[in-house]
Coordinates of C-alpha atoms in Angstrom, one line a residue:
M261 CA -83.5 12.6 -160.3
N262 CA -83.3 14.3 -163.7
T263 CA -80.3 13.3 -165.3
K264 CA -80.2 16.6 -167.5
D265 CA -79.2 18.5 -164.7
P266 CA -75.5 19.3 -164.5
K267 CA -73.7 16.0 -162.5
I268 CA -72.2 18.6 -160.0
V269 CA -75.5 19.9 -159.1
N270 CA -76.7 16.3 -158.6
L271 CA -73.8 15.4 -156.6
G272 CA -74.4 18.0 -154.3
Y273 CA -77.7 17.2 -153.7
L274 CA -77.2 13.4 -153.5
I275 CA -74.8 14.1 -150.8
G276 CA -76.3 16.1 -148.5
R277 CA -79.3 14.1 -149.0
I278 CA -77.1 10.9 -147.7
H279 CA -75.7 12.9 -145.1
Q280 CA -79.6 13.9 -143.9
C281 CA -80.3 10.0 -143.7
I282 CA -76.8 8.9 -142.0
R283 CA -77.6 11.8 -139.0
K284 CA -81.3 10.8 -138.8
N285 CA -80.6 7.2 -138.4
T286 CA -77.6 7.8 -136.1
T287 CA -79.5 10.3 -133.7
T288 CA -82.3 8.0 -133.6
K289 CA -79.8 5.0 -132.8
A290 CA -77.9 7.1 -130.3
L291 CA -81.6 8.3 -128.4
E292 CA -82.1 4.6 -128.0
L293 CA -78.7 3.8 -126.4
N294 CA -78.8 7.1 -124.2
F295 CA -75.9 8.5 -125.5
P296 CA -75.1 12.0 -124.1
Y297 CA -74.0 13.8 -127.0
R298 CA -75.2 16.0 -129.8
F299 CA -74.4 14.5 -133.4
E300 CA -72.8 18.2 -134.0
H301 CA -70.6 17.6 -131.4
M302 CA -69.6 14.5 -132.7
I303 CA -68.8 15.5 -135.8
I304 CA -66.6 18.1 -134.5
M305 CA -65.2 15.2 -132.2
R306 CA -64.9 13.5 -135.5
V307 CA -62.8 16.1 -137.4
I308 CA -60.5 16.7 -134.6
D309 CA -59.9 13.1 -134.0
K310 CA -59.2 12.7 -137.6
H311 CA -56.3 15.0 -137.5
G312 CA -54.8 13.4 -134.4
G313 CA -56.4 14.5 -132.1
E314 CA -55.3 18.4 -131.9
M315 CA -55.9 21.2 -134.4
S316 CA -56.9 25.4 -133.9
Q317 CA -60.1 26.3 -134.3
S318 CA -59.3 28.0 -137.5
Q319 CA -58.5 24.9 -139.1
L320 CA -61.3 23.4 -137.8
L321 CA -63.7 26.0 -139.1
D322 CA -62.5 25.3 -142.8
F323 CA -63.7 21.7 -142.1
L324 CA -67.0 22.8 -141.1
P325 CA -68.7 25.2 -143.7
A326 CA -72.0 25.3 -141.7
F327 CA -70.6 26.9 -138.8
D328 CA -69.2 30.5 -138.4
R329 CA -66.7 31.2 -135.9
H330 CA -69.4 32.4 -133.1
R331 CA -71.5 29.1 -133.6
L332 CA -67.9 27.1 -133.3
S333 CA -66.5 29.0 -130.6
R334 CA -69.8 28.3 -128.5
A335 CA -69.7 24.6 -129.3
C336 CA -66.3 24.1 -128.6
V337 CA -67.2 25.5 -124.8
E338 CA -69.8 22.9 -124.9
I339 CA -67.4 20.4 -125.8
E340 CA -65.1 21.5 -123.3
D341 CA -67.7 21.7 -120.5
L342 CA -68.3 18.0 -121.3
G343 CA -64.8 16.8 -121.0
L344 CA -64.3 15.9 -124.5
I345 CA -61.6 18.4 -125.5
R346 CA -59.4 21.0 -123.9
R347 CA -58.8 24.3 -125.3
E348 CA -55.4 26.2 -125.1
P349 CA -54.3 29.8 -126.4
N350 CA -52.6 29.6 -129.7
P351 CA -49.2 30.9 -129.0
N352 CA -49.2 31.8 -132.6
N353 CA -52.4 33.8 -132.7
R354 CA -54.0 34.6 -129.3
R355 CA -57.3 35.3 -130.6
E356 CA -57.7 31.2 -131.3
N357 CA -57.4 28.1 -129.2
I358 CA -56.0 25.0 -130.0
L359 CA -58.1 21.8 -129.4
F360 CA -57.0 18.6 -127.9
S361 CA -59.0 15.8 -127.7
T362 CA -59.3 14.1 -124.3
E363 CA -59.0 10.5 -123.2
L364 CA -62.7 10.8 -123.0
G365 CA -63.0 12.5 -126.0
T366 CA -61.1 9.7 -127.5
S367 CA -63.1 6.9 -126.4
T368 CA -66.3 8.7 -127.0
I369 CA -65.6 9.3 -130.5
S370 CA -64.9 5.3 -130.6
E371 CA -68.4 4.8 -129.6
F372 CA -69.9 7.2 -131.7
K373 CA -68.2 5.4 -134.7
Q374 CA -69.7 2.4 -133.6
I375 CA -73.3 3.5 -133.6
V376 CA -72.9 5.4 -137.0
L377 CA -72.4 1.6 -137.9
S378 CA -74.9 0.1 -136.3
A379 CA -77.2 2.9 -137.0
N380 CA -76.3 2.4 -140.7
P381 CA -75.8 -1.3 -141.6
Q382 CA -77.6 -0.8 -145.0
I383 CA -76.0 1.5 -146.6
F384 CA -73.7 -0.6 -148.7
N385 CA -76.2 -3.4 -149.7
N386 CA -76.3 -4.4 -153.1
I387 CA -73.2 -2.7 -154.0
R388 CA -70.3 -4.9 -154.8
P389 CA -66.6 -4.3 -153.2
D390 CA -65.2 -3.3 -156.0
D391 CA -67.9 -0.7 -157.1
L392 CA -67.5 0.3 -153.6
D393 CA -64.0 0.7 -153.8
H394 CA -64.0 2.7 -156.9
M395 CA -66.6 4.9 -155.7
F396 CA -64.4 5.9 -152.9
Q397 CA -61.3 6.6 -155.2
T398 CA -64.1 8.8 -157.5
L399 CA -65.2 10.5 -154.2
H400 CA -61.1 11.3 -153.4
Q401 CA -60.3 12.3 -156.9
I402 CA -63.2 14.7 -156.9
H403 CA -62.0 15.9 -153.8
D404 CA -58.7 16.0 -154.9
N405 CA -59.8 18.2 -158.0
L406 CA -62.0 20.8 -156.0
S407 CA -59.1 21.2 -153.2
G408 CA -55.7 20.7 -154.7
E409 CA -53.3 22.1 -157.3
H410 CA -56.0 21.5 -159.8
N411 CA -58.5 24.1 -158.6
T412 CA -58.1 27.1 -160.7
L413 CA -59.5 29.4 -157.9
N414 CA -56.4 28.3 -156.1
T415 CA -54.2 29.7 -158.5

């Protein structure tokens, strides 16, 4: 990595590469275990799970920049057909649905988390616990800086 490039360019690139490695390892492990769900479905389920098992499609879209409305809508229909979520019309906005994780969805996301862990055991090798804690604190601060009140684009 060229250290003369601005750090923000390197950060985005590095996070993208890390995500690709995690996805590849997880997909390989999921296939070995005959896990029947696609990675993108599990990412959607993971976001819903992180929000208490319920959120609107427009809220979900905010967390998934690689999706447009139509692609997300199709994916939600697929996930509902798999029995992982239930979609109900939003009483405040008839053009969107509220997504609810089902019991199967909740247990499936727990299983997926275990697959991610087992597929990527080396992810934090050679990193001291204090350094790992500091890295996560730094990443959370970067997120807060970009999404919170400190973001000049939000004013």
